[in-house]
């Protein structure tokens, strides 16, 4: 059965898309640590552990994540874009990209940011615009 993230990448489940190419997809986390918190996934490989990916998918995922992080930093004011790989909840490899003001912001025990649908739509559109201009 397809994972929830495959269904998101296929458009069967709605998401706030921030970037996409033939093999990879990036979208806003539904329960963000900060406004603009983004998840980056491979579209055609569902392995749930990033270090099990074949080398080509692994390298491609990080190269795509780098571009998304550049677009994210341009669109969302922050000191840095933090990177984290957990995979404790959703069994489909994904990289977290989190806009940070300080290192304390990359703590998954923190309360989550409250973001309206309108704000998410605006943030996602801004990141996508930056991504498409890279
Ligand atoms: P992890 O597997 O890395 O521990 O956490 C999974 C992440 O995916 C969490 O930050 C969670 O908020 C996010 N997430 C889980 N289900 C969905 C979903 O259906 N849509 C979106 N956009 N994010 C999700």
mmCIF file with all atom_site columns, C-alpha atoms and ligand atoms in Angstrom:
data_model
loop_
_atom_site.group_PDB
_atom_site.id
_atom_site.type_symbol
_atom_site.label_atom_id
_atom_site.label_alt_id
_atom_site.label_comp_id
_atom_site.label_asym_id
_atom_site.label_entity_id
_atom_site.label_seq_id
_atom_site.pdbx_PDB_ins_code
_atom_site.Cartn_x
_atom_site.Cartn_y
_atom_site.Cartn_z
_atom_site.occupancy
_atom_site.B_iso_or_equiv
_atom_site.pdbx_formal_charge
_atom_site.auth_seq_id
_atom_site.auth_comp_id
_atom_site.auth_asym_id
_atom_site.auth_atom_id
_atom_site.pdbx_PDB_model_num
ATOM   1   C CA  . UNK A 1 1   ? 0.000  0.000  0.000   1.00 0.00 ? 1   UNK A CA  1
ATOM   2   C CA  . UNK A 1 2   ? 1.247  3.512  -0.829  1.00 0.00 ? 2   UNK A CA  1
ATOM   3   C CA  . UNK A 1 3   ? 2.530  5.551  2.093   1.00 0.00 ? 3   UNK A CA  1
ATOM   4   C CA  . UNK A 1 4   ? 0.788  8.751  3.114   1.00 0.00 ? 4   UNK A CA  1
ATOM   5   C CA  . UNK A 1 5   ? 3.706  10.736 1.654   1.00 0.00 ? 5   UNK A CA  1
ATOM   6   C CA  . UNK A 1 6   ? 3.461  8.913  -1.697  1.00 0.00 ? 6   UNK A CA  1
ATOM   7   C CA  . UNK A 1 7   ? -0.224 9.795  -1.737  1.00 0.00 ? 7   UNK A CA  1
ATOM   8   C CA  . UNK A 1 8   ? 0.681  13.414 -0.986  1.00 0.00 ? 8   UNK A CA  1
ATOM   9   C CA  . UNK A 1 9   ? 3.267  13.508 -3.798  1.00 0.00 ? 9   UNK A CA  1
ATOM   10  C CA  . UNK A 1 10  ? 0.666  11.984 -6.155  1.00 0.00 ? 10  UNK A CA  1
ATOM   11  C CA  . UNK A 1 11  ? -1.842 14.692 -5.221  1.00 0.00 ? 11  UNK A CA  1
ATOM   12  C CA  . UNK A 1 12  ? -4.300 12.182 -3.705  1.00 0.00 ? 12  UNK A CA  1
ATOM   13  C CA  . UNK A 1 13  ? -3.933 13.931 -0.334  1.00 0.00 ? 13  UNK A CA  1
ATOM   14  C CA  . UNK A 1 14  ? -3.659 17.728 -0.325  1.00 0.00 ? 14  UNK A CA  1
ATOM   15  C CA  . UNK A 1 15  ? -0.447 19.458 0.721   1.00 0.00 ? 15  UNK A CA  1
ATOM   16  C CA  . UNK A 1 16  ? 1.168  22.868 0.508   1.00 0.00 ? 16  UNK A CA  1
ATOM   17  C CA  . UNK A 1 17  ? 3.720  22.147 -2.217  1.00 0.00 ? 17  UNK A CA  1
ATOM   18  C CA  . UNK A 1 18  ? 6.930  24.181 -2.061  1.00 0.00 ? 18  UNK A CA  1
ATOM   19  C CA  . UNK A 1 19  ? 9.011  22.429 -4.761  1.00 0.00 ? 19  UNK A CA  1
ATOM   20  C CA  . UNK A 1 20  ? 8.941  19.442 -7.096  1.00 0.00 ? 20  UNK A CA  1
ATOM   21  C CA  . UNK A 1 21  ? 10.954 17.766 -9.816  1.00 0.00 ? 21  UNK A CA  1
ATOM   22  C CA  . UNK A 1 22  ? 10.678 14.385 -11.543 1.00 0.00 ? 22  UNK A CA  1
ATOM   23  C CA  . UNK A 1 23  ? 11.974 12.416 -8.561  1.00 0.00 ? 23  UNK A CA  1
ATOM   24  C CA  . UNK A 1 24  ? 11.475 14.542 -5.450  1.00 0.00 ? 24  UNK A CA  1
ATOM   25  C CA  . UNK A 1 25  ? 8.724  16.537 -3.731  1.00 0.00 ? 25  UNK A CA  1
ATOM   26  C CA  . UNK A 1 26  ? 8.770  19.145 -0.949  1.00 0.00 ? 26  UNK A CA  1
ATOM   27  C CA  . UNK A 1 27  ? 5.778  20.330 1.091   1.00 0.00 ? 27  UNK A CA  1
ATOM   28  C CA  . UNK A 1 28  ? 4.957  22.071 4.360   1.00 0.00 ? 28  UNK A CA  1
ATOM   29  C CA  . UNK A 1 29  ? 4.824  19.944 7.505   1.00 0.00 ? 29  UNK A CA  1
ATOM   30  C CA  . UNK A 1 30  ? 1.257  19.690 8.832   1.00 0.00 ? 30  UNK A CA  1
ATOM   31  C CA  . UNK A 1 31  ? 2.484  20.245 12.411  1.00 0.00 ? 31  UNK A CA  1
ATOM   32  C CA  . UNK A 1 32  ? 5.382  22.695 11.994  1.00 0.00 ? 32  UNK A CA  1
ATOM   33  C CA  . UNK A 1 33  ? 8.099  23.605 14.467  1.00 0.00 ? 33  UNK A CA  1
ATOM   34  C CA  . UNK A 1 34  ? 8.240  26.998 12.725  1.00 0.00 ? 34  UNK A CA  1
ATOM   35  C CA  . UNK A 1 35  ? 6.486  28.732 9.852   1.00 0.00 ? 35  UNK A CA  1
ATOM   36  C CA  . UNK A 1 36  ? 7.868  27.241 6.656   1.00 0.00 ? 36  UNK A CA  1
ATOM   37  C CA  . UNK A 1 37  ? 8.907  23.894 8.199   1.00 0.00 ? 37  UNK A CA  1
ATOM   38  C CA  . UNK A 1 38  ? 9.274  21.747 5.094   1.00 0.00 ? 38  UNK A CA  1
ATOM   39  C CA  . UNK A 1 39  ? 9.510  18.018 4.384   1.00 0.00 ? 39  UNK A CA  1
ATOM   40  C CA  . UNK A 1 40  ? 11.497 16.725 1.416   1.00 0.00 ? 40  UNK A CA  1
ATOM   41  C CA  . UNK A 1 41  ? 10.808 13.239 0.044   1.00 0.00 ? 41  UNK A CA  1
ATOM   42  C CA  . UNK A 1 42  ? 11.728 10.933 -2.811  1.00 0.00 ? 42  UNK A CA  1
ATOM   43  C CA  . UNK A 1 43  ? 8.605  10.337 -4.919  1.00 0.00 ? 43  UNK A CA  1
ATOM   44  C CA  . UNK A 1 44  ? 9.290  6.829  -6.175  1.00 0.00 ? 44  UNK A CA  1
ATOM   45  C CA  . UNK A 1 45  ? 11.166 5.211  -3.299  1.00 0.00 ? 45  UNK A CA  1
ATOM   46  C CA  . UNK A 1 46  ? 9.232  4.453  -0.144  1.00 0.00 ? 46  UNK A CA  1
ATOM   47  C CA  . UNK A 1 47  ? 12.022 2.985  1.986   1.00 0.00 ? 47  UNK A CA  1
ATOM   48  C CA  . UNK A 1 48  ? 11.503 4.274  5.502   1.00 0.00 ? 48  UNK A CA  1
ATOM   49  C CA  . UNK A 1 49  ? 15.179 4.636  6.432   1.00 0.00 ? 49  UNK A CA  1
ATOM   50  C CA  . UNK A 1 50  ? 17.288 7.248  4.667   1.00 0.00 ? 50  UNK A CA  1
ATOM   51  C CA  . UNK A 1 51  ? 20.505 5.227  4.929   1.00 0.00 ? 51  UNK A CA  1
ATOM   52  C CA  . UNK A 1 52  ? 18.864 2.344  3.057   1.00 0.00 ? 52  UNK A CA  1
ATOM   53  C CA  . UNK A 1 53  ? 18.381 4.472  -0.067  1.00 0.00 ? 53  UNK A CA  1
ATOM   54  C CA  . UNK A 1 54  ? 20.391 3.581  -3.139  1.00 0.00 ? 54  UNK A CA  1
ATOM   55  C CA  . UNK A 1 55  ? 23.271 5.998  -3.696  1.00 0.00 ? 55  UNK A CA  1
ATOM   56  C CA  . UNK A 1 56  ? 21.660 7.808  -6.613  1.00 0.00 ? 56  UNK A CA  1
ATOM   57  C CA  . UNK A 1 57  ? 18.402 8.477  -4.754  1.00 0.00 ? 57  UNK A CA  1
ATOM   58  C CA  . UNK A 1 58  ? 20.294 9.438  -1.603  1.00 0.00 ? 58  UNK A CA  1
ATOM   59  C CA  . UNK A 1 59  ? 22.532 11.943 -3.411  1.00 0.00 ? 59  UNK A CA  1
ATOM   60  C CA  . UNK A 1 60  ? 19.612 13.282 -5.444  1.00 0.00 ? 60  UNK A CA  1
ATOM   61  C CA  . UNK A 1 61  ? 17.467 13.773 -2.350  1.00 0.00 ? 61  UNK A CA  1
ATOM   62  C CA  . UNK A 1 62  ? 20.141 15.857 -0.623  1.00 0.00 ? 62  UNK A CA  1
ATOM   63  C CA  . UNK A 1 63  ? 20.844 17.895 -3.772  1.00 0.00 ? 63  UNK A CA  1
ATOM   64  C CA  . UNK A 1 64  ? 17.124 18.640 -4.077  1.00 0.00 ? 64  UNK A CA  1
ATOM   65  C CA  . UNK A 1 65  ? 16.897 19.452 -0.343  1.00 0.00 ? 65  UNK A CA  1
ATOM   66  C CA  . UNK A 1 66  ? 19.756 21.928 -0.740  1.00 0.00 ? 66  UNK A CA  1
ATOM   67  C CA  . UNK A 1 67  ? 17.859 23.815 -3.444  1.00 0.00 ? 67  UNK A CA  1
ATOM   68  C CA  . UNK A 1 68  ? 14.691 23.796 -1.358  1.00 0.00 ? 68  UNK A CA  1
ATOM   69  C CA  . UNK A 1 69  ? 16.643 25.109 1.663   1.00 0.00 ? 69  UNK A CA  1
ATOM   70  C CA  . UNK A 1 70  ? 18.051 27.975 -0.428  1.00 0.00 ? 70  UNK A CA  1
ATOM   71  C CA  . UNK A 1 71  ? 14.530 28.849 -1.604  1.00 0.00 ? 71  UNK A CA  1
ATOM   72  C CA  . UNK A 1 72  ? 13.146 28.493 1.932   1.00 0.00 ? 72  UNK A CA  1
ATOM   73  C CA  . UNK A 1 73  ? 15.754 30.849 3.403   1.00 0.00 ? 73  UNK A CA  1
ATOM   74  C CA  . UNK A 1 74  ? 15.012 33.413 0.684   1.00 0.00 ? 74  UNK A CA  1
ATOM   75  C CA  . UNK A 1 75  ? 11.263 33.224 1.354   1.00 0.00 ? 75  UNK A CA  1
ATOM   76  C CA  . UNK A 1 76  ? 11.086 32.918 5.143   1.00 0.00 ? 76  UNK A CA  1
ATOM   77  C CA  . UNK A 1 77  ? 13.154 35.270 7.337   1.00 0.00 ? 77  UNK A CA  1
ATOM   78  C CA  . UNK A 1 78  ? 15.517 33.154 9.465   1.00 0.00 ? 78  UNK A CA  1
ATOM   79  C CA  . UNK A 1 79  ? 19.106 32.873 10.622  1.00 0.00 ? 79  UNK A CA  1
ATOM   80  C CA  . UNK A 1 80  ? 19.598 29.402 9.172   1.00 0.00 ? 80  UNK A CA  1
ATOM   81  C CA  . UNK A 1 81  ? 17.670 26.505 7.770   1.00 0.00 ? 81  UNK A CA  1
ATOM   82  C CA  . UNK A 1 82  ? 18.162 23.566 10.116  1.00 0.00 ? 82  UNK A CA  1
ATOM   83  C CA  . UNK A 1 83  ? 18.170 19.999 8.826   1.00 0.00 ? 83  UNK A CA  1
ATOM   84  C CA  . UNK A 1 84  ? 16.924 16.922 10.628  1.00 0.00 ? 84  UNK A CA  1
ATOM   85  C CA  . UNK A 1 85  ? 16.107 13.333 9.724   1.00 0.00 ? 85  UNK A CA  1
ATOM   86  C CA  . UNK A 1 86  ? 13.924 11.436 12.183  1.00 0.00 ? 86  UNK A CA  1
ATOM   87  C CA  . UNK A 1 87  ? 11.444 9.115  10.498  1.00 0.00 ? 87  UNK A CA  1
ATOM   88  C CA  . UNK A 1 88  ? 9.940  8.007  13.805  1.00 0.00 ? 88  UNK A CA  1
ATOM   89  C CA  . UNK A 1 89  ? 6.377  8.672  12.700  1.00 0.00 ? 89  UNK A CA  1
ATOM   90  C CA  . UNK A 1 90  ? 5.974  8.323  8.936   1.00 0.00 ? 90  UNK A CA  1
ATOM   91  C CA  . UNK A 1 91  ? 7.589  5.284  7.254   1.00 0.00 ? 91  UNK A CA  1
ATOM   92  C CA  . UNK A 1 92  ? 8.694  7.047  4.065   1.00 0.00 ? 92  UNK A CA  1
ATOM   93  C CA  . UNK A 1 93  ? 12.128 8.700  3.976   1.00 0.00 ? 93  UNK A CA  1
ATOM   94  C CA  . UNK A 1 94  ? 11.948 12.450 4.512   1.00 0.00 ? 94  UNK A CA  1
ATOM   95  C CA  . UNK A 1 95  ? 14.247 15.321 5.434   1.00 0.00 ? 95  UNK A CA  1
ATOM   96  C CA  . UNK A 1 96  ? 12.984 18.095 7.714   1.00 0.00 ? 96  UNK A CA  1
ATOM   97  C CA  . UNK A 1 97  ? 14.036 21.647 6.785   1.00 0.00 ? 97  UNK A CA  1
ATOM   98  C CA  . UNK A 1 98  ? 13.242 24.061 9.607   1.00 0.00 ? 98  UNK A CA  1
ATOM   99  C CA  . UNK A 1 99  ? 13.735 27.863 9.540   1.00 0.00 ? 99  UNK A CA  1
ATOM   100 C CA  . UNK A 1 100 ? 15.715 28.692 12.694  1.00 0.00 ? 100 UNK A CA  1
ATOM   101 C CA  . UNK A 1 101 ? 16.249 31.842 14.719  1.00 0.00 ? 101 UNK A CA  1
ATOM   102 C CA  . UNK A 1 102 ? 18.333 29.911 17.259  1.00 0.00 ? 102 UNK A CA  1
ATOM   103 C CA  . UNK A 1 103 ? 19.395 26.327 17.925  1.00 0.00 ? 103 UNK A CA  1
ATOM   104 C CA  . UNK A 1 104 ? 16.530 25.964 20.396  1.00 0.00 ? 104 UNK A CA  1
ATOM   105 C CA  . UNK A 1 105 ? 14.101 26.033 17.467  1.00 0.00 ? 105 UNK A CA  1
ATOM   106 C CA  . UNK A 1 106 ? 15.204 22.577 16.284  1.00 0.00 ? 106 UNK A CA  1
ATOM   107 C CA  . UNK A 1 107 ? 13.711 20.724 19.222  1.00 0.00 ? 107 UNK A CA  1
ATOM   108 C CA  . UNK A 1 108 ? 10.840 18.390 18.384  1.00 0.00 ? 108 UNK A CA  1
ATOM   109 C CA  . UNK A 1 109 ? 9.631  18.646 21.994  1.00 0.00 ? 109 UNK A CA  1
ATOM   110 C CA  . UNK A 1 110 ? 8.822  22.338 21.402  1.00 0.00 ? 110 UNK A CA  1
ATOM   111 C CA  . UNK A 1 111 ? 5.230  23.475 21.018  1.00 0.00 ? 111 UNK A CA  1
ATOM   112 C CA  . UNK A 1 112 ? 4.285  23.634 17.354  1.00 0.00 ? 112 UNK A CA  1
ATOM   113 C CA  . UNK A 1 113 ? 3.706  26.835 15.417  1.00 0.00 ? 113 UNK A CA  1
ATOM   114 C CA  . UNK A 1 114 ? 0.122  27.871 14.772  1.00 0.00 ? 114 UNK A CA  1
ATOM   115 C CA  . UNK A 1 115 ? -0.237 28.805 11.119  1.00 0.00 ? 115 UNK A CA  1
ATOM   116 C CA  . UNK A 1 116 ? -3.472 29.600 9.312   1.00 0.00 ? 116 UNK A CA  1
ATOM   117 C CA  . UNK A 1 117 ? -4.263 27.892 5.997   1.00 0.00 ? 117 UNK A CA  1
ATOM   118 C CA  . UNK A 1 118 ? -4.009 31.275 4.286   1.00 0.00 ? 118 UNK A CA  1
ATOM   119 C CA  . UNK A 1 119 ? -0.555 31.843 5.762   1.00 0.00 ? 119 UNK A CA  1
ATOM   120 C CA  . UNK A 1 120 ? 0.595  28.358 4.769   1.00 0.00 ? 120 UNK A CA  1
ATOM   121 C CA  . UNK A 1 121 ? -0.646 28.958 1.233   1.00 0.00 ? 121 UNK A CA  1
ATOM   122 C CA  . UNK A 1 122 ? 1.213  32.273 1.084   1.00 0.00 ? 122 UNK A CA  1
ATOM   123 C CA  . UNK A 1 123 ? 4.436  30.803 2.529   1.00 0.00 ? 123 UNK A CA  1
ATOM   124 C CA  . UNK A 1 124 ? 4.340  27.797 0.188   1.00 0.00 ? 124 UNK A CA  1
ATOM   125 C CA  . UNK A 1 125 ? 3.767  30.033 -2.831  1.00 0.00 ? 125 UNK A CA  1
ATOM   126 C CA  . UNK A 1 126 ? 6.718  32.256 -1.801  1.00 0.00 ? 126 UNK A CA  1
ATOM   127 C CA  . UNK A 1 127 ? 9.066  29.295 -1.418  1.00 0.00 ? 127 UNK A CA  1
ATOM   128 C CA  . UNK A 1 128 ? 7.900  27.784 -4.717  1.00 0.00 ? 128 UNK A CA  1
ATOM   129 C CA  . UNK A 1 129 ? 8.516  31.098 -6.476  1.00 0.00 ? 129 UNK A CA  1
ATOM   130 C CA  . UNK A 1 130 ? 12.060 31.285 -5.079  1.00 0.00 ? 130 UNK A CA  1
ATOM   131 C CA  . UNK A 1 131 ? 12.661 27.633 -6.045  1.00 0.00 ? 131 UNK A CA  1
ATOM   132 C CA  . UNK A 1 132 ? 11.504 28.212 -9.607  1.00 0.00 ? 132 UNK A CA  1
ATOM   133 C CA  . UNK A 1 133 ? 13.845 31.219 -9.895  1.00 0.00 ? 133 UNK A CA  1
ATOM   134 C CA  . UNK A 1 134 ? 16.952 29.269 -8.803  1.00 0.00 ? 134 UNK A CA  1
HETATM 135 P P1  . LIG B 2 .   ? 9.003  11.874 11.616  1.00 0.00 ? 1   LIG B P1  1
HETATM 136 O O1  . LIG B 2 .   ? 8.535  10.632 10.858  1.00 0.00 ? 1   LIG B O1  1
HETATM 137 O O2  . LIG B 2 .   ? 10.159 12.546 10.909  1.00 0.00 ? 1   LIG B O2  1
HETATM 138 O O3  . LIG B 2 .   ? 9.305  11.581 13.055  1.00 0.00 ? 1   LIG B O3  1
HETATM 139 O O4  . LIG B 2 .   ? 7.802  12.905 11.622  1.00 0.00 ? 1   LIG B O4  1
HETATM 140 C C1  . LIG B 2 .   ? 6.900  12.991 10.548  1.00 0.00 ? 1   LIG B C1  1
HETATM 141 C C2  . LIG B 2 .   ? 6.549  14.433 10.256  1.00 0.00 ? 1   LIG B C2  1
HETATM 142 O O5  . LIG B 2 .   ? 5.572  14.419 9.226   1.00 0.00 ? 1   LIG B O5  1
HETATM 143 C C3  . LIG B 2 .   ? 5.956  15.198 11.441  1.00 0.00 ? 1   LIG B C3  1
HETATM 144 O O6  . LIG B 2 .   ? 6.657  16.425 11.606  1.00 0.00 ? 1   LIG B O6  1
HETATM 145 C C4  . LIG B 2 .   ? 4.495  15.397 11.048  1.00 0.00 ? 1   LIG B C4  1
HETATM 146 O O7  . LIG B 2 .   ? 3.973  16.631 11.497  1.00 0.00 ? 1   LIG B O7  1
HETATM 147 C C5  . LIG B 2 .   ? 4.534  15.319 9.535   1.00 0.00 ? 1   LIG B C5  1
HETATM 148 N N1  . LIG B 2 .   ? 3.308  14.755 8.949   1.00 0.00 ? 1   LIG B N1  1
HETATM 149 C C6  . LIG B 2 .   ? 2.702  13.602 9.332   1.00 0.00 ? 1   LIG B C6  1
HETATM 150 N N2  . LIG B 2 .   ? 1.613  13.376 8.557   1.00 0.00 ? 1   LIG B N2  1
HETATM 151 C C7  . LIG B 2 .   ? 1.540  14.415 7.683   1.00 0.00 ? 1   LIG B C7  1
HETATM 152 C C8  . LIG B 2 .   ? 0.617  14.741 6.652   1.00 0.00 ? 1   LIG B C8  1
HETATM 153 O O8  . LIG B 2 .   ? -0.358 14.041 6.365   1.00 0.00 ? 1   LIG B O8  1
HETATM 154 N N3  . LIG B 2 .   ? 0.843  15.892 5.956   1.00 0.00 ? 1   LIG B N3  1
HETATM 155 C C9  . LIG B 2 .   ? 1.919  16.698 6.224   1.00 0.00 ? 1   LIG B C9  1
HETATM 156 N N4  . LIG B 2 .   ? 2.066  17.813 5.470   1.00 0.00 ? 1   LIG B N4  1
HETATM 157 N N5  . LIG B 2 .   ? 2.805  16.412 7.200   1.00 0.00 ? 1   LIG B N5  1
HETATM 158 C C10 . LIG B 2 .   ? 2.623  15.288 7.931   1.00 0.00 ? 1   LIG B C10 1
#
